[in-house]
PDB file of C-alpha atoms in Angstrom:
ATOM      1  CA  GLY A   1      40.114  53.247 -23.159  1.00 35.00           C
ATOM      2  CA  GLU A   2      38.430  53.540 -19.475  1.00 36.00           C
ATOM      3  CA  SER A   3      36.960  56.355 -17.971  1.00 33.00           C
ATOM      4  CA  VAL A   4      35.119  56.720 -13.814  1.00 34.00           C
ATOM      5  CA  GLY A   5      31.398  57.005 -13.182  1.00 42.00           C
ATOM      6  CA  LEU A   6      28.808  58.069 -15.666  1.00 49.00           C
ATOM      7  CA  HIS A   7      30.922  58.758 -18.192  1.00 65.00           C
ATOM      8  CA  LEU A   8      31.523  56.048 -20.559  1.00 79.00           C
ATOM      9  CA  PRO A   9      33.723  56.671 -23.542  1.00 89.00           C
ATOM     10  CA  THR A  10      31.100  56.251 -26.249  1.00 93.00           C
ATOM     11  CA  LEU A  11      31.978  54.920 -29.847  1.00 95.00           C
ATOM     12  CA  SER A  12      29.041  55.265 -32.680  1.00 96.00           C
ATOM     13  CA  VAL A  13      29.294  53.372 -35.580  1.00 96.00           C
ATOM     14  CA  GLN A  14      27.117  52.858 -38.643  1.00 97.00           C
ATOM     15  CA  GLU A  15      25.468  49.656 -38.789  1.00 97.00           C
ATOM     16  CA  GLY A  16      27.406  47.075 -41.229  1.00 96.00           C
ATOM     17  CA  ASP A  17      30.679  48.840 -39.974  1.00 97.00           C
ATOM     18  CA  ASN A  18      33.482  47.068 -38.201  1.00 97.00           C
ATOM     19  CA  SER A  19      33.665  48.187 -34.537  1.00 96.00           C
ATOM     20  CA  ILE A  20      36.847  48.072 -32.291  1.00 96.00           C
ATOM     21  CA  ILE A  21      36.695  48.400 -28.749  1.00 96.00           C
ATOM     22  CA  ASN A  22      39.922  48.898 -26.453  1.00 94.00           C
ATOM     23  CA  CYS A  23      40.545  48.053 -22.747  1.00 93.00           C
ATOM     24  CA  ALA A  24      43.912  48.772 -20.678  1.00 92.00           C
ATOM     25  CA  TYR A  25      44.308  46.173 -18.018  1.00 89.00           C
ATOM     26  CA  SER A  26      45.810  46.681 -15.061  1.00 83.00           C
ATOM     27  CA  ASN A  27      47.902  43.831 -13.757  1.00 86.00           C
ATOM     28  CA  SER A  28      50.893  42.220 -15.618  1.00 86.00           C
ATOM     29  CA  ALA A  29      50.029  39.148 -13.315  1.00 87.00           C
ATOM     30  CA  SER A  30      46.213  38.595 -15.040  1.00 89.00           C
ATOM     31  CA  ASP A  31      46.355  35.957 -17.439  1.00 89.00           C
ATOM     32  CA  TYR A  32      42.644  35.436 -18.153  1.00 92.00           C
ATOM     33  CA  PHE A  33      40.640  38.417 -19.732  1.00 94.00           C
ATOM     34  CA  ILE A  34      37.128  38.494 -20.840  1.00 94.00           C
ATOM     35  CA  TRP A  35      34.536  40.742 -22.347  1.00 96.00           C
ATOM     36  CA  TYR A  36      31.292  41.200 -21.143  1.00 95.00           C
ATOM     37  CA  LYS A  37      28.421  42.977 -23.130  1.00 96.00           C
ATOM     38  CA  GLN A  38      25.891  44.516 -20.729  1.00 93.00           C
ATOM     39  CA  GLU A  39      22.610  45.596 -21.672  1.00 92.00           C
ATOM     40  CA  SER A  40      20.771  48.198 -20.028  1.00 87.00           C
ATOM     41  CA  GLY A  41      18.927  46.575 -17.216  1.00 84.00           C
ATOM     42  CA  LYS A  42      20.916  43.508 -17.621  1.00 88.00           C
ATOM     43  CA  GLY A  43      23.666  41.348 -16.280  1.00 91.00           C
ATOM     44  CA  PRO A  44      27.176  40.968 -18.199  1.00 93.00           C
ATOM     45  CA  GLN A  45      26.891  38.226 -21.045  1.00 94.00           C
ATOM     46  CA  PHE A  46      29.692  36.487 -21.550  1.00 93.00           C
ATOM     47  CA  ILE A  47      30.958  37.436 -25.458  1.00 95.00           C
ATOM     48  CA  ILE A  48      34.594  35.731 -25.617  1.00 96.00           C
ATOM     49  CA  ASP A  49      37.518  35.119 -23.317  1.00 95.00           C
ATOM     50  CA  ILE A  50      41.574  34.762 -24.230  1.00 96.00           C
ATOM     51  CA  ARG A  51      44.185  33.567 -22.066  1.00 94.00           C
ATOM     52  CA  SER A  52      47.724  34.551 -21.893  1.00 93.00           C
ATOM     53  CA  ASN A  53      49.476  31.966 -23.931  1.00 94.00           C
ATOM     54  CA  MET A  54      47.209  33.741 -26.651  1.00 96.00           C
ATOM     55  CA  ASP A  55      47.248  36.706 -28.736  1.00 96.00           C
ATOM     56  CA  LYS A  56      44.236  36.314 -30.799  1.00 97.00           C
ATOM     57  CA  ARG A  57      41.167  34.415 -30.909  1.00 97.00           C
ATOM     58  CA  GLN A  58      38.032  34.356 -32.856  1.00 97.00           C
ATOM     59  CA  GLY A  59      34.166  33.490 -32.445  1.00 94.00           C
ATOM     60  CA  GLN A  60      31.175  34.530 -34.224  1.00 93.00           C
ATOM     61  CA  ARG A  61      31.520  38.094 -35.462  1.00 96.00           C
ATOM     62  CA  VAL A  62      33.949  38.688 -32.508  1.00 97.00           C
ATOM     63  CA  THR A  63      37.925  38.780 -32.549  1.00 98.00           C
ATOM     64  CA  VAL A  64      39.945  39.542 -29.241  1.00 97.00           C
ATOM     65  CA  LEU A  65      43.406  40.464 -29.716  1.00 97.00           C
ATOM     66  CA  LEU A  66      46.003  40.731 -26.384  1.00 96.00           C
ATOM     67  CA  ASN A  67      49.057  42.779 -26.314  1.00 95.00           C
ATOM     68  CA  LYS A  68      50.636  41.656 -23.398  1.00 93.00           C
ATOM     69  CA  THR A  69      53.663  43.935 -23.601  1.00 93.00           C
ATOM     70  CA  VAL A  70      51.515  46.901 -23.324  1.00 92.00           C
ATOM     71  CA  LYS A  71      48.827  45.214 -21.289  1.00 92.00           C
ATOM     72  CA  HIS A  72      46.455  46.212 -24.065  1.00 94.00           C
ATOM     73  CA  LEU A  73      43.083  43.673 -24.892  1.00 94.00           C
ATOM     74  CA  SER A  74      40.728  44.854 -27.949  1.00 96.00           C
ATOM     75  CA  LEU A  75      36.828  43.504 -29.012  1.00 97.00           C
ATOM     76  CA  GLN A  76      36.007  43.635 -32.639  1.00 98.00           C
ATOM     77  CA  ILE A  77      33.014  43.287 -33.640  1.00 97.00           C
ATOM     78  CA  ALA A  78      32.476  42.469 -37.508  1.00 97.00           C
ATOM     79  CA  ALA A  79      29.866  43.983 -39.647  1.00 97.00           C
ATOM     80  CA  THR A  80      28.131  45.817 -36.742  1.00 97.00           C
ATOM     81  CA  GLN A  81      24.345  45.361 -36.216  1.00 96.00           C
ATOM     82  CA  PRO A  82      21.335  47.498 -33.978  1.00 95.00           C
ATOM     83  CA  GLY A  83      21.611  44.628 -31.382  1.00 95.00           C
ATOM     84  CA  ASP A  84      25.132  45.151 -30.387  1.00 97.00           C
ATOM     85  CA  SER A  85      24.473  48.613 -29.072  1.00 96.00           C
ATOM     86  CA  ALA A  86      25.352  48.236 -25.542  1.00 96.00           C
ATOM     87  CA  VAL A  87      28.023  48.692 -23.220  1.00 94.00           C
ATOM     88  CA  TYR A  88      31.187  46.772 -23.510  1.00 96.00           C
ATOM     89  CA  PHE A  89      33.952  46.223 -20.572  1.00 91.00           C
ATOM     90  CA  CYS A  90      36.595  43.664 -19.852  1.00 93.00           C
ATOM     91  CA  ALA A  91      37.687  41.580 -16.835  1.00 92.00           C
ATOM     92  CA  GLU A  92      40.945  40.300 -15.932  1.00 91.00           C
ATOM     93  CA  MET A  93      42.240  37.560 -13.900  1.00 89.00           C
ATOM     94  CA  VAL A  94      45.034  36.150 -12.266  1.00 83.00           C
ATOM     95  CA  THR A  95      44.512  32.052 -12.010  1.00 78.00           C
ATOM     96  CA  SER A  96      47.473  31.068  -9.825  1.00 74.00           C
ATOM     97  CA  GLY A  97      47.286  31.783  -5.989  1.00 70.00           C
ATOM     98  CA  THR A  98      45.024  34.509  -4.927  1.00 68.00           C
ATOM     99  CA  TYR A  99      42.722  35.461  -8.061  1.00 69.00           C
ATOM    100  CA  LYS A 100      40.908  38.411  -8.161  1.00 72.00           C
ATOM    101  CA  TYR A 101      38.753  39.712 -10.869  1.00 82.00           C
ATOM    102  CA  ILE A 102      38.966  42.575 -11.974  1.00 87.00           C
ATOM    103  CA  PHE A 103      36.057  44.748 -14.601  1.00 89.00           C
ATOM    104  CA  GLY A 104      37.147  47.369 -16.396  1.00 88.00           C
ATOM    105  CA  THR A 105      34.525  50.513 -16.578  1.00 83.00           C
ATOM    106  CA  GLY A 106      33.555  50.381 -20.769  1.00 91.00           C
ATOM    107  CA  THR A 107      32.463  51.577 -23.369  1.00 94.00           C
ATOM    108  CA  ARG A 108      29.409  52.163 -24.732  1.00 94.00           C
ATOM    109  CA  LEU A 109      28.875  51.139 -28.208  1.00 96.00           C
ATOM    110  CA  LYS A 110      26.032  52.911 -30.123  1.00 96.00           C
ATOM    111  CA  VAL A 111      25.321  51.566 -33.188  1.00 96.00           C
ATOM    112  CA  LEU A 112      23.697  54.102 -35.925  1.00 93.00           C
ATOM    113  CA  ALA A 113      21.200  52.779 -38.314  1.00 86.00           C
TER     114      ALA A 113
ATOM    115  CA  GLU B   1      18.939  27.283 -22.664  1.00 76.00           C
ATOM    116  CA  PRO B   2      19.941  27.398 -18.915  1.00 81.00           C
ATOM    117  CA  GLU B   3      20.383  30.933 -17.409  1.00 92.00           C
ATOM    118  CA  VAL B   4      21.058  32.037 -13.883  1.00 96.00           C
ATOM    119  CA  THR B   5      17.768  33.471 -11.997  1.00 96.00           C
ATOM    120  CA  GLN B   6      17.577  36.038  -8.992  1.00 97.00           C
ATOM    121  CA  THR B   7      15.102  37.281  -6.730  1.00 96.00           C
ATOM    122  CA  PRO B   8      14.060  39.737  -5.947  1.00 97.00           C
ATOM    123  CA  SER B   9      14.267  41.811  -8.901  1.00 96.00           C
ATOM    124  CA  HIS B  10      13.929  44.689  -6.759  1.00 97.00           C
ATOM    125  CA  GLN B  11      14.613  45.289  -3.219  1.00 97.00           C
ATOM    126  CA  VAL B  12      14.139  48.404  -0.846  1.00 97.00           C
ATOM    127  CA  THR B  13      14.577  48.092   2.724  1.00 97.00           C
ATOM    128  CA  GLN B  14      15.781  50.562   5.572  1.00 97.00           C
ATOM    129  CA  MET B  15      18.937  51.244   6.834  1.00 97.00           C
ATOM    130  CA  GLY B  16      20.010  48.855   9.611  1.00 97.00           C
ATOM    131  CA  GLN B  17      18.220  45.820   8.170  1.00 97.00           C
ATOM    132  CA  GLU B  18      19.167  42.596   6.756  1.00 97.00           C
ATOM    133  CA  VAL B  19      18.538  41.686   3.240  1.00 98.00           C
ATOM    134  CA  ILE B  20      18.722  38.202   1.970  1.00 97.00           C
ATOM    135  CA  LEU B  21      19.489  38.111  -1.973  1.00 98.00           C
ATOM    136  CA  ARG B  22      18.499  34.841  -3.596  1.00 97.00           C
ATOM    137  CA  CYS B  23      20.235  33.100  -7.135  1.00 97.00           C
ATOM    138  CA  VAL B  24      19.973  29.731  -8.702  1.00 97.00           C
ATOM    139  CA  PRO B  25      22.905  29.284 -10.294  1.00 96.00           C
ATOM    140  CA  ILE B  26      23.187  27.324 -13.694  1.00 95.00           C
ATOM    141  CA  SER B  27      22.713  23.346 -12.325  1.00 92.00           C
ATOM    142  CA  ASN B  28      25.963  21.689 -13.606  1.00 91.00           C
ATOM    143  CA  HIS B  29      27.894  24.604 -12.618  1.00 94.00           C
ATOM    144  CA  LEU B  30      30.342  24.352  -9.646  1.00 92.00           C
ATOM    145  CA  TYR B  31      31.443  27.936  -8.859  1.00 93.00           C
ATOM    146  CA  PHE B  32      29.458  30.578  -7.627  1.00 95.00           C
ATOM    147  CA  TYR B  33      29.757  34.608  -7.635  1.00 95.00           C
ATOM    148  CA  TRP B  34      28.349  37.709  -6.076  1.00 97.00           C
ATOM    149  CA  TYR B  35      28.951  41.193  -7.974  1.00 96.00           C
ATOM    150  CA  ARG B  36      28.217  44.841  -7.481  1.00 96.00           C
ATOM    151  CA  GLN B  37      27.831  47.470  -9.776  1.00 93.00           C
ATOM    152  CA  ILE B  38      26.984  50.787  -8.105  1.00 93.00           C
ATOM    153  CA  LEU B  39      24.812  52.982 -10.514  1.00 87.00           C
ATOM    154  CA  GLY B  40      26.864  54.026 -12.968  1.00 82.00           C
ATOM    155  CA  GLN B  41      30.186  52.091 -11.893  1.00 87.00           C
ATOM    156  CA  LYS B  42      32.100  49.318 -13.044  1.00 88.00           C
ATOM    157  CA  VAL B  43      31.584  46.037 -11.622  1.00 92.00           C
ATOM    158  CA  GLU B  44      33.108  44.598  -8.787  1.00 93.00           C
ATOM    159  CA  PHE B  45      33.867  40.930  -7.286  1.00 93.00           C
ATOM    160  CA  LEU B  46      32.350  40.591  -3.699  1.00 96.00           C
ATOM    161  CA  VAL B  47      32.904  36.728  -3.042  1.00 95.00           C
ATOM    162  CA  SER B  48      33.161  33.403  -5.328  1.00 93.00           C
ATOM    163  CA  PHE B  49      32.171  29.976  -3.676  1.00 94.00           C
ATOM    164  CA  TYR B  50      33.071  26.552  -4.480  1.00 92.00           C
ATOM    165  CA  ASN B  51      32.669  23.240  -2.948  1.00 91.00           C
ATOM    166  CA  ASN B  52      30.453  24.828  -0.144  1.00 91.00           C
ATOM    167  CA  GLU B  53      33.067  27.433   0.982  1.00 93.00           C
ATOM    168  CA  ILE B  54      34.016  30.656   0.221  1.00 94.00           C
ATOM    169  CA  SER B  55      37.521  30.459  -2.029  1.00 91.00           C
ATOM    170  CA  GLU B  56      37.854  34.355  -2.784  1.00 90.00           C
ATOM    171  CA  LYS B  57      36.581  37.403  -1.072  1.00 92.00           C
ATOM    172  CA  SER B  58      37.389  40.951  -2.058  1.00 92.00           C
ATOM    173  CA  GLU B  59      37.948  44.306   0.845  1.00 91.00           C
ATOM    174  CA  ILE B  60      34.361  45.097  -0.027  1.00 94.00           C
ATOM    175  CA  PHE B  61      32.809  41.637   1.317  1.00 95.00           C
ATOM    176  CA  ASP B  62      33.503  42.945   5.034  1.00 94.00           C
ATOM    177  CA  ASP B  63      31.738  40.811   8.074  1.00 95.00           C
ATOM    178  CA  GLN B  64      28.344  42.045   7.223  1.00 96.00           C
ATOM    179  CA  PHE B  65      28.310  40.242   4.318  1.00 97.00           C
ATOM    180  CA  SER B  66      27.649  36.197   4.162  1.00 97.00           C
ATOM    181  CA  VAL B  67      26.762  33.558   1.487  1.00 97.00           C
ATOM    182  CA  GLU B  68      25.688  30.471   1.923  1.00 95.00           C
ATOM    183  CA  ARG B  69      24.254  27.445  -0.617  1.00 93.00           C
ATOM    184  CA  PRO B  70      21.392  26.086   1.753  1.00 88.00           C
ATOM    185  CA  ASP B  71      20.314  23.681  -0.431  1.00 88.00           C
ATOM    186  CA  GLY B  72      21.558  21.854  -3.566  1.00 80.00           C
ATOM    187  CA  SER B  73      20.360  25.238  -5.784  1.00 89.00           C
ATOM    188  CA  ASN B  74      20.041  28.359  -4.143  1.00 94.00           C
ATOM    189  CA  PHE B  75      23.186  30.192  -3.230  1.00 96.00           C
ATOM    190  CA  THR B  76      22.281  33.337  -1.188  1.00 97.00           C
ATOM    191  CA  LEU B  77      23.915  36.425  -0.474  1.00 98.00           C
ATOM    192  CA  LYS B  78      22.951  37.985   3.408  1.00 98.00           C
ATOM    193  CA  ILE B  79      23.873  41.977   4.516  1.00 97.00           C
ATOM    194  CA  ARG B  80      23.243  41.908   7.791  1.00 96.00           C
ATOM    195  CA  SER B  81      22.945  45.502   8.569  1.00 95.00           C
ATOM    196  CA  THR B  82      22.621  47.613   5.257  1.00 97.00           C
ATOM    197  CA  LYS B  83      23.972  50.559   4.914  1.00 96.00           C
ATOM    198  CA  LEU B  84      23.031  53.667   2.312  1.00 97.00           C
ATOM    199  CA  GLU B  85      26.415  52.765   0.366  1.00 96.00           C
ATOM    200  CA  ASP B  86      25.234  48.838  -0.060  1.00 97.00           C
ATOM    201  CA  SER B  87      22.537  50.052  -2.844  1.00 97.00           C
ATOM    202  CA  ALA B  88      24.045  49.091  -6.185  1.00 97.00           C
ATOM    203  CA  MET B  89      22.761  46.259  -8.209  1.00 96.00           C
ATOM    204  CA  TYR B  90      24.006  43.024  -7.283  1.00 98.00           C
ATOM    205  CA  PHE B  91      24.730  40.281  -9.401  1.00 97.00           C
ATOM    206  CA  CYS B  92      24.996  36.824  -9.143  1.00 97.00           C
ATOM    207  CA  ALA B  93      27.176  34.209 -11.703  1.00 96.00           C
ATOM    208  CA  SER B  94      28.315  30.851 -11.823  1.00 95.00           C
ATOM    209  CA  SER B  95      30.622  28.830 -13.843  1.00 92.00           C
ATOM    210  CA  GLY B  96      31.616  25.371 -15.024  1.00 91.00           C
ATOM    211  CA  GLY B  97      34.972  25.838 -13.409  1.00 86.00           C
ATOM    212  CA  LEU B  98      37.659  28.438 -12.938  1.00 80.00           C
ATOM    213  CA  ALA B  99      38.741  30.607 -15.702  1.00 77.00           C
ATOM    214  CA  VAL B 100      36.268  29.777 -17.942  1.00 83.00           C
ATOM    215  CA  ALA B 101      32.914  31.556 -18.856  1.00 88.00           C
ATOM    216  CA  GLN B 102      30.818  33.255 -15.985  1.00 91.00           C
ATOM    217  CA  TYR B 103      27.343  33.607 -16.655  1.00 94.00           C
ATOM    218  CA  PHE B 104      25.572  36.415 -14.810  1.00 95.00           C
ATOM    219  CA  GLY B 105      21.753  36.647 -13.580  1.00 96.00           C
ATOM    220  CA  PRO B 106      19.777  39.433 -14.182  1.00 95.00           C
ATOM    221  CA  GLY B 107      20.652  41.210 -10.867  1.00 96.00           C
ATOM    222  CA  THR B 108      19.110  42.536  -7.571  1.00 97.00           C
ATOM    223  CA  ARG B 109      18.646  46.563  -7.289  1.00 97.00           C
ATOM    224  CA  LEU B 110      18.957  47.053  -3.525  1.00 98.00           C
ATOM    225  CA  THR B 111      18.149  50.430  -2.402  1.00 97.00           C
ATOM    226  CA  VAL B 112      18.667  51.365   1.364  1.00 97.00           C
ATOM    227  CA  LEU B 113      16.962  54.143   2.504  1.00 97.00           C
TER     228      LEU B 113
END
């Protein structure tokens, strides 16, 4: 989910459990999607991306799922670790014609020991 | 591992003054970007730069803003006459192509008094 301003939705998970973070994107013409991780005081860090001709892509411990029908993106983190604690946000992009990057507000992931 | 660097880490300026934020993108990257993030809010796209010219800009990037690649390594953002609402974190990013992973710098915190 998304929210505005300081009140980020928070997902708390136990260390070792799987995490699922969701994102609703806004533009049906978007054809490229990225998940970023942002730790406090740092710049966004690229995690994984997916193009609109795919519905699933896997990386190391992470999987991104894309459902274009409902404009929904999710990030699954397997075996969540304390170092995964951060704000996660998705970004969407239209790559044809005038391209724009739109970032979501983010979800705060807290990993409980 | 190559990374994007930004200077200064924190810039304090008086309203109406000009500021220049500096970035050194990853050396073999071709696309360069500036983003801003107002405290507690989402990352907002400002401008992208390719082949020594602006390729896209957002509504935020008005005549007060300009970008330049003065040499083969630096990429700068100039704000001509700063306003209080320009206070934010400014992130530089670079990528090897369009619609591929963007790598962000650590950001410059701009405070306008």
